[in-house]
PDB file of C-alpha atoms in Angstrom:
ATOM      1  CA  MET A   1      75.885  98.975-123.025  1.00 94.00           C
ATOM      2  CA  TYR A   2      72.159  98.376-122.674  1.00 97.00           C
ATOM      3  CA  ILE A   3      70.134 101.348-121.458  1.00 98.00           C
ATOM      4  CA  GLY A   4      66.548 102.219-120.572  1.00 98.00           C
ATOM      5  CA  PHE A   5      64.230 105.035-121.572  1.00 98.00           C
ATOM      6  CA  SER A   6      65.624 107.481-118.987  1.00 98.00           C
ATOM      7  CA  GLU A   7      69.139 107.259-120.365  1.00 98.00           C
ATOM      8  CA  ALA A   8      67.845 107.351-123.935  1.00 98.00           C
ATOM      9  CA  GLU A   9      65.931 110.547-123.140  1.00 98.00           C
ATOM     10  CA  VAL A  10      69.013 112.229-121.689  1.00 98.00           C
ATOM     11  CA  PHE A  11      71.018 111.219-124.744  1.00 98.00           C
ATOM     12  CA  LEU A  12      68.454 112.485-127.263  1.00 98.00           C
ATOM     13  CA  ARG A  13      67.771 115.767-125.490  1.00 98.00           C
ATOM     14  CA  ASN A  14      71.495 116.530-125.468  1.00 98.00           C
ATOM     15  CA  CYS A  15      72.472 115.300-128.918  1.00 98.00           C
ATOM     16  CA  LYS A  16      73.217 117.552-131.878  1.00 97.00           C
ATOM     17  CA  ASP A  17      73.225 117.174-135.660  1.00 97.00           C
ATOM     18  CA  ALA A  18      72.245 113.509-135.752  1.00 97.00           C
ATOM     19  CA  VAL A  19      72.458 111.069-138.632  1.00 98.00           C
ATOM     20  CA  ILE A  20      69.921 108.239-138.347  1.00 98.00           C
ATOM     21  CA  ILE A  21      71.010 105.007-140.047  1.00 98.00           C
ATOM     22  CA  THR A  22      68.494 102.460-141.327  1.00 98.00           C
ATOM     23  CA  HIS A  23      69.301  99.006-142.695  1.00 96.00           C
ATOM     24  CA  GLN A  24      69.816  98.058-146.330  1.00 91.00           C
ATOM     25  CA  SER A  25      66.804  96.612-148.187  1.00 89.00           C
ATOM     26  CA  PRO A  26      64.669  99.010-146.112  1.00 94.00           C
ATOM     27  CA  ASP A  27      61.245  97.875-144.921  1.00 95.00           C
ATOM     28  CA  GLY A  28      58.334  99.659-143.304  1.00 96.00           C
ATOM     29  CA  ASP A  29      59.698  99.362-139.776  1.00 97.00           C
ATOM     30  CA  CYS A  30      63.180 100.763-140.346  1.00 98.00           C
ATOM     31  CA  ILE A  31      61.808 103.546-142.558  1.00 98.00           C
ATOM     32  CA  GLY A  32      59.032 104.351-140.093  1.00 98.00           C
ATOM     33  CA  ALA A  33      61.405 104.271-137.126  1.00 98.00           C
ATOM     34  CA  GLY A  34      64.007 106.398-138.890  1.00 98.00           C
ATOM     35  CA  PHE A  35      61.621 109.109-140.028  1.00 98.00           C
ATOM     36  CA  GLY A  36      59.576 108.873-136.827  1.00 98.00           C
ATOM     37  CA  LEU A  37      62.697 109.528-134.755  1.00 98.00           C
ATOM     38  CA  LYS A  38      63.603 112.383-137.090  1.00 97.00           C
ATOM     39  CA  ASP A  39      60.209 113.956-136.370  1.00 97.00           C
ATOM     40  CA  ILE A  40      60.814 113.578-132.630  1.00 98.00           C
ATOM     41  CA  LEU A  41      64.227 115.222-132.885  1.00 97.00           C
ATOM     42  CA  THR A  42      62.624 118.046-134.874  1.00 97.00           C
ATOM     43  CA  GLU A  43      60.201 118.593-131.965  1.00 97.00           C
ATOM     44  CA  LEU A  44      63.292 118.936-129.762  1.00 97.00           C
ATOM     45  CA  GLY A  45      64.833 121.469-132.132  1.00 97.00           C
ATOM     46  CA  ILE A  46      67.595 119.050-133.168  1.00 97.00           C
ATOM     47  CA  ARG A  47      68.694 118.799-136.771  1.00 96.00           C
ATOM     48  CA  SER A  48      68.838 115.277-138.206  1.00 97.00           C
ATOM     49  CA  ARG A  49      68.785 113.288-141.415  1.00 96.00           C
ATOM     50  CA  VAL A  50      67.893 109.683-142.297  1.00 97.00           C
ATOM     51  CA  VAL A  51      70.269 107.609-144.425  1.00 97.00           C
ATOM     52  CA  CYS A  52      70.099 104.169-146.023  1.00 96.00           C
ATOM     53  CA  SER A  53      72.508 102.203-148.183  1.00 95.00           C
ATOM     54  CA  ASP A  54      69.626 101.444-150.572  1.00 93.00           C
ATOM     55  CA  GLU A  55      67.125 103.873-152.037  1.00 92.00           C
ATOM     56  CA  PHE A  56      63.783 104.300-150.290  1.00 93.00           C
ATOM     57  CA  THR A  57      61.153 102.925-152.651  1.00 89.00           C
ATOM     58  CA  SER A  58      58.171 104.874-153.945  1.00 89.00           C
ATOM     59  CA  ARG A  59      55.654 102.804-151.954  1.00 91.00           C
ATOM     60  CA  TYR A  60      56.901 104.661-148.865  1.00 95.00           C
ATOM     61  CA  ASP A  61      56.926 108.136-150.380  1.00 95.00           C
ATOM     62  CA  PHE A  62      54.041 109.225-148.135  1.00 95.00           C
ATOM     63  CA  ILE A  63      56.628 108.917-145.340  1.00 96.00           C
ATOM     64  CA  THR A  64      59.826 109.918-147.105  1.00 95.00           C
ATOM     65  CA  ASN A  65      58.475 112.784-149.234  1.00 89.00           C
ATOM     66  CA  SER A  66      58.958 115.120-146.273  1.00 79.00           C
ATOM     67  CA  GLY A  67      62.696 114.798-146.925  1.00 80.00           C
ATOM     68  CA  ALA A  68      65.436 112.720-145.340  1.00 76.00           C
ATOM     69  CA  GLY A  69      67.072 115.896-144.047  1.00 80.00           C
ATOM     70  CA  GLU A  70      69.676 118.412-145.108  1.00 80.00           C
ATOM     71  CA  GLU A  71      73.347 117.628-145.526  1.00 86.00           C
ATOM     72  CA  PHE A  72      75.629 118.466-142.595  1.00 90.00           C
ATOM     73  CA  LYS A  73      78.611 117.007-140.773  1.00 93.00           C
ATOM     74  CA  PRO A  74      77.026 114.786-138.082  1.00 95.00           C
ATOM     75  CA  GLU A  75      78.014 114.959-134.452  1.00 97.00           C
ATOM     76  CA  THR A  76      75.661 112.184-133.347  1.00 98.00           C
ATOM     77  CA  ILE A  77      75.310 108.738-134.922  1.00 98.00           C
ATOM     78  CA  ILE A  78      72.091 106.776-134.261  1.00 98.00           C
ATOM     79  CA  ALA A  79      70.986 103.449-135.747  1.00 98.00           C
ATOM     80  CA  VAL A  80      67.370 102.250-135.748  1.00 98.00           C
ATOM     81  CA  ASP A  81      66.167  98.689-136.427  1.00 98.00           C
ATOM     82  CA  VAL A  82      69.759  97.671-137.270  1.00 97.00           C
ATOM     83  CA  ALA A  83      70.839  94.521-135.419  1.00 96.00           C
ATOM     84  CA  ASP A  84      74.319  94.318-136.938  1.00 95.00           C
ATOM     85  CA  THR A  85      76.603  96.880-138.576  1.00 96.00           C
ATOM     86  CA  LYS A  86      76.830  94.573-141.607  1.00 93.00           C
ATOM     87  CA  LEU A  87      73.231  95.552-142.374  1.00 94.00           C
ATOM     88  CA  MET A  88      74.300  99.169-142.898  1.00 96.00           C
ATOM     89  CA  GLY A  89      75.696  98.387-146.347  1.00 93.00           C
ATOM     90  CA  LYS A  90      77.961 101.170-147.564  1.00 95.00           C
ATOM     91  CA  TYR A  91      77.498 103.053-144.299  1.00 97.00           C
ATOM     92  CA  GLN A  92      79.190 100.305-142.276  1.00 97.00           C
ATOM     93  CA  GLU A  93      82.641 101.576-143.217  1.00 96.00           C
ATOM     94  CA  ILE A  94      81.653 105.177-142.518  1.00 96.00           C
ATOM     95  CA  TYR A  95      79.671 104.811-139.286  1.00 97.00           C
ATOM     96  CA  GLY A  96      79.902 101.165-138.184  1.00 96.00           C
ATOM     97  CA  ASP A  97      82.283 101.786-135.286  1.00 97.00           C
ATOM     98  CA  LYS A  98      80.880 105.206-134.413  1.00 98.00           C
ATOM     99  CA  VAL A  99      77.259 104.445-133.457  1.00 98.00           C
ATOM    100  CA  GLN A 100      76.432 106.138-130.160  1.00 98.00           C
ATOM    101  CA  LEU A 101      72.829 104.964-129.809  1.00 98.00           C
ATOM    102  CA  CYS A 102      71.010 101.987-131.304  1.00 98.00           C
ATOM    103  CA  ILE A 103      67.239 101.544-130.950  1.00 98.00           C
ATOM    104  CA  ASP A 104      66.189  98.035-131.912  1.00 98.00           C
ATOM    105  CA  HIS A 105      63.860  95.098-131.245  1.00 97.00           C
ATOM    106  CA  HIS A 106      65.889  92.210-132.705  1.00 96.00           C
ATOM    107  CA  VAL A 107      66.993  89.582-130.205  1.00 92.00           C
ATOM    108  CA  SER A 108      70.055  89.038-132.426  1.00 93.00           C
ATOM    109  CA  ASN A 109      71.308  92.605-131.866  1.00 96.00           C
ATOM    110  CA  ARG A 110      75.129  92.544-131.627  1.00 95.00           C
ATOM    111  CA  ASN A 111      75.295  95.316-129.002  1.00 96.00           C
ATOM    112  CA  TYR A 112      77.724  97.218-131.244  1.00 98.00           C
ATOM    113  CA  ALA A 113      76.664 100.724-130.182  1.00 98.00           C
ATOM    114  CA  GLU A 114      77.918 102.694-127.204  1.00 98.00           C
ATOM    115  CA  LYS A 115      74.337 102.658-125.889  1.00 98.00           C
ATOM    116  CA  THR A 116      71.613 100.225-126.960  1.00 98.00           C
ATOM    117  CA  LEU A 117      67.908 100.611-126.239  1.00 98.00           C
ATOM    118  CA  LEU A 118      66.797  97.055-126.946  1.00 98.00           C
ATOM    119  CA  ARG A 119      63.245  95.768-126.508  1.00 98.00           C
ATOM    120  CA  PRO A 120      63.171  92.277-128.121  1.00 96.00           C
ATOM    121  CA  LYS A 121      59.545  91.682-127.134  1.00 96.00           C
ATOM    122  CA  ALA A 122      58.357  94.750-129.026  1.00 97.00           C
ATOM    123  CA  THR A 123      56.400  94.130-132.223  1.00 97.00           C
ATOM    124  CA  ALA A 124      58.569  96.587-134.125  1.00 98.00           C
ATOM    125  CA  SER A 125      61.211  99.235-133.579  1.00 98.00           C
ATOM    126  CA  CYS A 126      58.431 101.750-134.223  1.00 98.00           C
ATOM    127  CA  GLU A 127      56.707 100.489-131.079  1.00 98.00           C
ATOM    128  CA  ILE A 128      59.834 101.437-129.109  1.00 98.00           C
ATOM    129  CA  ILE A 129      60.007 104.864-130.772  1.00 98.00           C
ATOM    130  CA  TYR A 130      56.360 105.438-129.830  1.00 98.00           C
ATOM    131  CA  ASP A 131      56.982 104.447-126.192  1.00 98.00           C
ATOM    132  CA  LEU A 132      60.089 106.638-126.059  1.00 98.00           C
ATOM    133  CA  ALA A 133      58.173 109.662-127.353  1.00 98.00           C
ATOM    134  CA  LYS A 134      55.440 109.099-124.759  1.00 98.00           C
ATOM    135  CA  PHE A 135      58.031 108.646-122.010  1.00 98.00           C
ATOM    136  CA  MET A 136      59.668 111.932-123.005  1.00 98.00           C
ATOM    137  CA  GLY A 137      56.328 113.763-123.220  1.00 98.00           C
ATOM    138  CA  ILE A 138      56.961 114.707-126.842  1.00 97.00           C
ATOM    139  CA  ASN A 139      54.122 115.541-129.217  1.00 95.00           C
ATOM    140  CA  ILE A 140      53.615 112.929-131.929  1.00 97.00           C
ATOM    141  CA  SER A 141      52.781 114.767-135.155  1.00 97.00           C
ATOM    142  CA  SER A 142      50.481 113.326-137.804  1.00 97.00           C
ATOM    143  CA  HIS A 143      53.483 112.535-140.003  1.00 97.00           C
ATOM    144  CA  CYS A 144      55.221 110.794-137.092  1.00 97.00           C
ATOM    145  CA  ALA A 145      52.039 108.830-136.374  1.00 98.00           C
ATOM    146  CA  MET A 146      51.930 107.654-140.007  1.00 97.00           C
ATOM    147  CA  CYS A 147      55.558 106.552-139.716  1.00 98.00           C
ATOM    148  CA  LEU A 148      55.054 104.595-136.504  1.00 98.00           C
ATOM    149  CA  TYR A 149      51.768 103.004-137.568  1.00 98.00           C
ATOM    150  CA  THR A 150      53.337 101.868-140.852  1.00 98.00           C
ATOM    151  CA  GLY A 151      56.273 100.254-139.078  1.00 98.00           C
ATOM    152  CA  ILE A 152      54.075  98.411-136.598  1.00 98.00           C
ATOM    153  CA  ALA A 153      51.577  97.310-139.256  1.00 97.00           C
ATOM    154  CA  THR A 154      54.220  95.977-141.649  1.00 96.00           C
ATOM    155  CA  ASP A 155      56.372  94.168-139.067  1.00 96.00           C
ATOM    156  CA  SER A 156      53.267  92.522-137.616  1.00 96.00           C
ATOM    157  CA  GLY A 157      51.922  91.479-141.022  1.00 93.00           C
ATOM    158  CA  CYS A 158      48.961  93.784-140.489  1.00 95.00           C
ATOM    159  CA  PHE A 159      48.644  92.509-136.898  1.00 96.00           C
ATOM    160  CA  ARG A 160      48.627  88.809-137.895  1.00 92.00           C
ATOM    161  CA  TYR A 161      52.041  87.516-136.806  1.00 91.00           C
ATOM    162  CA  ASP A 162      52.923  85.941-133.461  1.00 88.00           C
ATOM    163  CA  CYS A 163      55.179  88.902-132.671  1.00 91.00           C
ATOM    164  CA  THR A 164      52.146  91.204-132.452  1.00 95.00           C
ATOM    165  CA  THR A 165      51.733  92.452-128.893  1.00 96.00           C
ATOM    166  CA  SER A 166      48.561  93.702-127.270  1.00 97.00           C
ATOM    167  CA  HIS A 167      50.415  97.004-126.930  1.00 98.00           C
ATOM    168  CA  ALA A 168      50.722  97.192-130.730  1.00 97.00           C
ATOM    169  CA  HIS A 169      46.928  96.985-130.990  1.00 98.00           C
ATOM    170  CA  GLU A 170      46.611  99.672-128.297  1.00 98.00           C
ATOM    171  CA  ILE A 171      48.944 101.994-130.210  1.00 98.00           C
ATOM    172  CA  ALA A 172      46.996 101.480-133.433  1.00 96.00           C
ATOM    173  CA  ALA A 173      43.715 102.141-131.599  1.00 96.00           C
ATOM    174  CA  GLU A 174      45.070 105.336-130.046  1.00 96.00           C
ATOM    175  CA  MET A 175      46.330 106.591-133.380  1.00 95.00           C
ATOM    176  CA  LYS A 176      43.018 105.928-135.087  1.00 94.00           C
ATOM    177  CA  HIS A 177      41.272 107.766-132.257  1.00 95.00           C
ATOM    178  CA  CYS A 178      43.636 110.755-132.152  1.00 96.00           C
ATOM    179  CA  TYR A 179      44.609 111.269-135.790  1.00 96.00           C
ATOM    180  CA  SER A 180      41.422 111.591-137.820  1.00 94.00           C
ATOM    181  CA  ASP A 181      43.367 113.253-140.636  1.00 95.00           C
ATOM    182  CA  ILE A 182      45.260 110.025-141.398  1.00 96.00           C
ATOM    183  CA  ASN A 183      43.722 107.612-143.887  1.00 96.00           C
ATOM    184  CA  PHE A 184      44.809 104.337-142.235  1.00 96.00           C
ATOM    185  CA  SER A 185      42.905 102.171-144.704  1.00 96.00           C
ATOM    186  CA  LYS A 186      44.854 103.813-147.541  1.00 96.00           C
ATOM    187  CA  ILE A 187      48.136 103.001-145.782  1.00 96.00           C
ATOM    188  CA  ASN A 188      47.054  99.372-145.324  1.00 96.00           C
ATOM    189  CA  ARG A 189      45.992  99.085-148.941  1.00 96.00           C
ATOM    190  CA  ARG A 190      49.301 100.540-150.092  1.00 94.00           C
ATOM    191  CA  MET A 191      51.329  98.230-147.842  1.00 94.00           C
ATOM    192  CA  PHE A 192      49.407  94.985-148.301  1.00 92.00           C
ATOM    193  CA  GLU A 193      47.237  95.073-151.421  1.00 92.00           C
ATOM    194  CA  ILE A 194      48.676  97.198-154.231  1.00 89.00           C
ATOM    195  CA  LYS A 195      51.147  95.260-156.389  1.00 85.00           C
ATOM    196  CA  SER A 196      52.860  95.741-159.706  1.00 84.00           C
ATOM    197  CA  LYS A 197      51.887  93.508-162.605  1.00 86.00           C
ATOM    198  CA  GLY A 198      55.322  91.873-162.402  1.00 83.00           C
ATOM    199  CA  ARG A 199      54.794  91.082-158.720  1.00 86.00           C
ATOM    200  CA  MET A 200      51.419  89.490-159.457  1.00 90.00           C
ATOM    201  CA  ILE A 201      52.961  87.384-162.225  1.00 89.00           C
ATOM    202  CA  LEU A 202      55.695  86.329-159.799  1.00 88.00           C
ATOM    203  CA  GLU A 203      53.085  85.276-157.229  1.00 89.00           C
ATOM    204  CA  SER A 204      51.309  83.226-159.892  1.00 91.00           C
ATOM    205  CA  LYS A 205      54.590  81.419-160.579  1.00 88.00           C
ATOM    206  CA  PHE A 206      55.489  81.009-156.910  1.00 91.00           C
ATOM    207  CA  VAL A 207      54.250  77.429-156.613  1.00 90.00           C
ATOM    208  CA  ASP A 208      56.456  76.468-159.562  1.00 92.00           C
ATOM    209  CA  ILE A 209      59.628  77.797-157.901  1.00 94.00           C
ATOM    210  CA  MET A 210      58.915  76.347-154.441  1.00 96.00           C
ATOM    211  CA  GLU A 211      61.074  73.298-153.710  1.00 97.00           C
ATOM    212  CA  GLU A 212      60.370  70.926-150.833  1.00 97.00           C
ATOM    213  CA  TYR A 213      63.073  69.266-148.748  1.00 97.00           C
ATOM    214  CA  LEU A 214      63.379  67.206-145.571  1.00 97.00           C
ATOM    215  CA  ASP A 215      60.030  65.422-145.892  1.00 96.00           C
ATOM    216  CA  ASN A 216      58.309  68.697-146.803  1.00 95.00           C
ATOM    217  CA  LYS A 217      59.434  70.342-143.554  1.00 97.00           C
ATOM    218  CA  LEU A 218      61.507  72.855-145.526  1.00 98.00           C
ATOM    219  CA  VAL A 219      60.451  74.936-148.528  1.00 98.00           C
ATOM    220  CA  ILE A 220      62.915  77.043-150.518  1.00 98.00           C
ATOM    221  CA  ALA A 221      61.883  79.522-153.209  1.00 97.00           C
ATOM    222  CA  ALA A 222      64.730  81.113-155.160  1.00 96.00           C
ATOM    223  CA  ILE A 223      64.368  84.239-157.276  1.00 94.00           C
ATOM    224  CA  THR A 224      67.322  84.892-159.552  1.00 94.00           C
ATOM    225  CA  LEU A 225      68.454  88.033-161.351  1.00 94.00           C
ATOM    226  CA  ASP A 226      67.463  86.424-164.648  1.00 92.00           C
ATOM    227  CA  MET A 227      63.945  85.857-163.312  1.00 90.00           C
ATOM    228  CA  MET A 228      63.700  89.477-162.161  1.00 90.00           C
ATOM    229  CA  ASN A 229      64.832  90.735-165.550  1.00 90.00           C
ATOM    230  CA  GLU A 230      62.364  88.460-167.323  1.00 87.00           C
ATOM    231  CA  LEU A 231      59.436  89.699-165.230  1.00 83.00           C
ATOM    232  CA  GLY A 232      60.565  93.313-165.146  1.00 84.00           C
ATOM    233  CA  ILE A 233      60.636  93.539-161.354  1.00 82.00           C
ATOM    234  CA  ASN A 234      63.264  94.424-158.782  1.00 76.00           C
ATOM    235  CA  SER A 235      63.991  93.336-155.235  1.00 72.00           C
ATOM    236  CA  ASP A 236      61.988  96.268-153.833  1.00 71.00           C
ATOM    237  CA  GLU A 237      58.803  94.416-154.789  1.00 78.00           C
ATOM    238  CA  PHE A 238      59.534  91.271-152.768  1.00 82.00           C
ATOM    239  CA  GLU A 239      58.344  92.561-149.417  1.00 82.00           C
ATOM    240  CA  GLY A 240      55.700  90.200-148.041  1.00 84.00           C
ATOM    241  CA  LEU A 241      56.688  87.223-150.202  1.00 90.00           C
ATOM    242  CA  ALA A 242      58.651  85.319-147.546  1.00 93.00           C
ATOM    243  CA  PRO A 243      55.566  84.247-145.520  1.00 93.00           C
ATOM    244  CA  MET A 244      54.266  82.405-148.593  1.00 94.00           C
ATOM    245  CA  THR A 245      57.039  79.840-148.103  1.00 96.00           C
ATOM    246  CA  ILE A 246      55.352  78.460-144.971  1.00 96.00           C
ATOM    247  CA  GLN A 247      51.810  78.335-146.294  1.00 93.00           C
ATOM    248  CA  LEU A 248      52.046  74.701-147.361  1.00 92.00           C
ATOM    249  CA  GLU A 249      50.752  72.253-144.756  1.00 91.00           C
ATOM    250  CA  ASP A 250      53.517  70.326-142.927  1.00 92.00           C
ATOM    251  CA  THR A 251      56.083  73.028-143.729  1.00 96.00           C
ATOM    252  CA  GLU A 252      58.031  74.164-140.670  1.00 97.00           C
ATOM    253  CA  VAL A 253      60.715  76.384-142.232  1.00 98.00           C
ATOM    254  CA  GLY A 254      60.473  78.503-145.365  1.00 98.00           C
ATOM    255  CA  ILE A 255      63.299  80.354-147.095  1.00 98.00           C
ATOM    256  CA  LEU A 256      62.962  82.990-149.789  1.00 97.00           C
ATOM    257  CA  MET A 257      66.259  83.425-151.660  1.00 97.00           C
ATOM    258  CA  LYS A 258      66.689  86.658-153.608  1.00 95.00           C
ATOM    259  CA  GLU A 259      69.775  87.151-155.751  1.00 95.00           C
ATOM    260  CA  ARG A 260      71.169  90.630-154.974  1.00 91.00           C
ATOM    261  CA  GLU A 261      74.132  90.300-157.322  1.00 92.00           C
ATOM    262  CA  PRO A 262      75.634  87.315-159.154  1.00 96.00           C
ATOM    263  CA  ASN A 263      75.991  84.417-156.679  1.00 95.00           C
ATOM    264  CA  VAL A 264      75.031  86.563-153.667  1.00 96.00           C
ATOM    265  CA  TYR A 265      71.654  85.690-152.116  1.00 96.00           C
ATOM    266  CA  LYS A 266      69.627  87.490-149.465  1.00 94.00           C
ATOM    267  CA  CYS A 267      67.795  84.741-147.602  1.00 96.00           C
ATOM    268  CA  SER A 268      64.600  85.529-145.694  1.00 96.00           C
ATOM    269  CA  PHE A 269      63.615  82.767-143.233  1.00 97.00           C
ATOM    270  CA  ARG A 270      60.202  82.093-141.724  1.00 97.00           C
ATOM    271  CA  SER A 271      59.243  79.549-139.069  1.00 96.00           C
ATOM    272  CA  ALA A 272      55.754  78.122-138.817  1.00 94.00           C
ATOM    273  CA  ASP A 273      56.019  76.796-135.279  1.00 90.00           C
ATOM    274  CA  PHE A 274      58.967  75.640-133.161  1.00 92.00           C
ATOM    275  CA  VAL A 275      62.199  76.251-135.097  1.00 96.00           C
ATOM    276  CA  ASN A 276      64.182  79.356-134.108  1.00 95.00           C
ATOM    277  CA  VAL A 277      65.292  80.616-137.521  1.00 96.00           C
ATOM    278  CA  SER A 278      67.357  83.409-135.971  1.00 95.00           C
ATOM    279  CA  ASP A 279      69.688  80.718-134.623  1.00 95.00           C
ATOM    280  CA  ILE A 280      70.022  79.244-138.114  1.00 97.00           C
ATOM    281  CA  CYS A 281      70.768  82.639-139.637  1.00 96.00           C
ATOM    282  CA  ARG A 282      73.508  83.289-137.094  1.00 93.00           C
ATOM    283  CA  ILE A 283      75.422  80.401-138.660  1.00 94.00           C
ATOM    284  CA  PHE A 284      75.671  82.515-141.814  1.00 95.00           C
ATOM    285  CA  GLY A 285      76.358  85.797-140.008  1.00 91.00           C
ATOM    286  CA  GLY A 286      72.751  86.959-139.952  1.00 92.00           C
ATOM    287  CA  GLY A 287      69.975  87.039-137.375  1.00 91.00           C
ATOM    288  CA  GLY A 288      66.576  88.481-136.555  1.00 91.00           C
ATOM    289  CA  HIS A 289      63.604  87.050-134.690  1.00 91.00           C
ATOM    290  CA  ALA A 290      62.746  83.495-133.692  1.00 92.00           C
ATOM    291  CA  LYS A 291      60.140  83.213-136.455  1.00 93.00           C
ATOM    292  CA  ALA A 292      61.478  85.722-138.989  1.00 93.00           C
ATOM    293  CA  ALA A 293      65.153  86.228-139.716  1.00 94.00           C
ATOM    294  CA  GLY A 294      67.599  86.704-142.537  1.00 94.00           C
ATOM    295  CA  CYS A 295      71.153  86.332-143.765  1.00 94.00           C
ATOM    296  CA  ILE A 296      73.352  86.702-146.824  1.00 94.00           C
ATOM    297  CA  ILE A 297      74.883  83.615-148.419  1.00 96.00           C
ATOM    298  CA  GLU A 298      77.344  83.453-151.306  1.00 95.00           C
ATOM    299  CA  GLY A 299      77.997  80.751-153.899  1.00 95.00           C
ATOM    300  CA  THR A 300      76.176  79.181-156.798  1.00 96.00           C
ATOM    301  CA  LEU A 301      72.472  78.601-156.311  1.00 97.00           C
ATOM    302  CA  ASP A 302      72.970  74.858-155.843  1.00 96.00           C
ATOM    303  CA  GLU A 303      75.816  75.390-153.353  1.00 96.00           C
ATOM    304  CA  ALA A 304      73.767  77.902-151.374  1.00 97.00           C
ATOM    305  CA  LYS A 305      70.723  75.619-151.254  1.00 97.00           C
ATOM    306  CA  LYS A 306      72.880  72.712-150.076  1.00 97.00           C
ATOM    307  CA  GLN A 307      74.204  74.778-147.154  1.00 97.00           C
ATOM    308  CA  LEU A 308      70.728  75.989-146.227  1.00 98.00           C
ATOM    309  CA  VAL A 309      69.189  72.518-146.327  1.00 98.00           C
ATOM    310  CA  GLU A 310      71.936  71.119-144.081  1.00 97.00           C
ATOM    311  CA  ALA A 311      71.559  73.948-141.550  1.00 97.00           C
ATOM    312  CA  VAL A 312      67.787  73.466-141.369  1.00 97.00           C
ATOM    313  CA  ARG A 313      68.179  69.685-141.159  1.00 97.00           C
ATOM    314  CA  LYS A 314      70.274  70.097-137.989  1.00 96.00           C
ATOM    315  CA  ALA A 315      67.768  72.534-136.515  1.00 96.00           C
ATOM    316  CA  LEU A 316      64.925  70.048-137.068  1.00 94.00           C
ATOM    317  CA  LEU A 317      66.676  67.220-135.185  1.00 86.00           C
TER     318      LEU A 317
END
């Protein structure tokens, strides 16, 4: 059932001992939204903890070092930035059919929760968390502000992507005005500039692994486990690589394939202009936004590429 801010406020003010679920392969938005909501619940005197199927990486420790929360038996189950229970990883079996509130901005949201606060036009789930806090008249702490800014900045590509709303700029401006103790330039440098040596080597090799299909309308770049081992990097360092697949002129759809385990690929889609890649990802059980979406595909690398090329070919007709 879809709800608005009023119903969400009533739910949050009356909840108790909440577990906040974020999606696997966590990014800045789900981490920021999860810990931002935890801060809001703390302001309400409600105990909560943030969980994720995958470990939170060190690049986000300025958010997560405050602690994900103490262990307790949850009475309330909340999901943030999770469009489908399949994205919960190991927590799908535990909480997948028990989610009472979902806060999300993905148009592909499966409406799996008892109550869903969905704002598909929002830049990020953190934008919704910010608006909810303002609606409820709750103080946004400096830590919460760091969380929400990080989520908005990362999901907007540092305010470059088409999904970036004017409201996102307004939120960033307000935070810079009100939170002088936060070093926003340091956050931006950490999110968008600092890279490991392995990541920089991978970027230097990126042109070599990019393959063009369908008269150059489609670019696929596949990163295998062997390649990761050779370069000494892991999947945590791939954030921000997917947009590189649509930097070639004439390219309409780009796909970054990352091998999670043998013959299992996480595919991150990007659209340069008119193709709705969320629709393509739904074919493979995934989803997301019109210009940025993802799915999981199984099979050998050649088999997976063949399926992807055919799906994009149909979308380009």
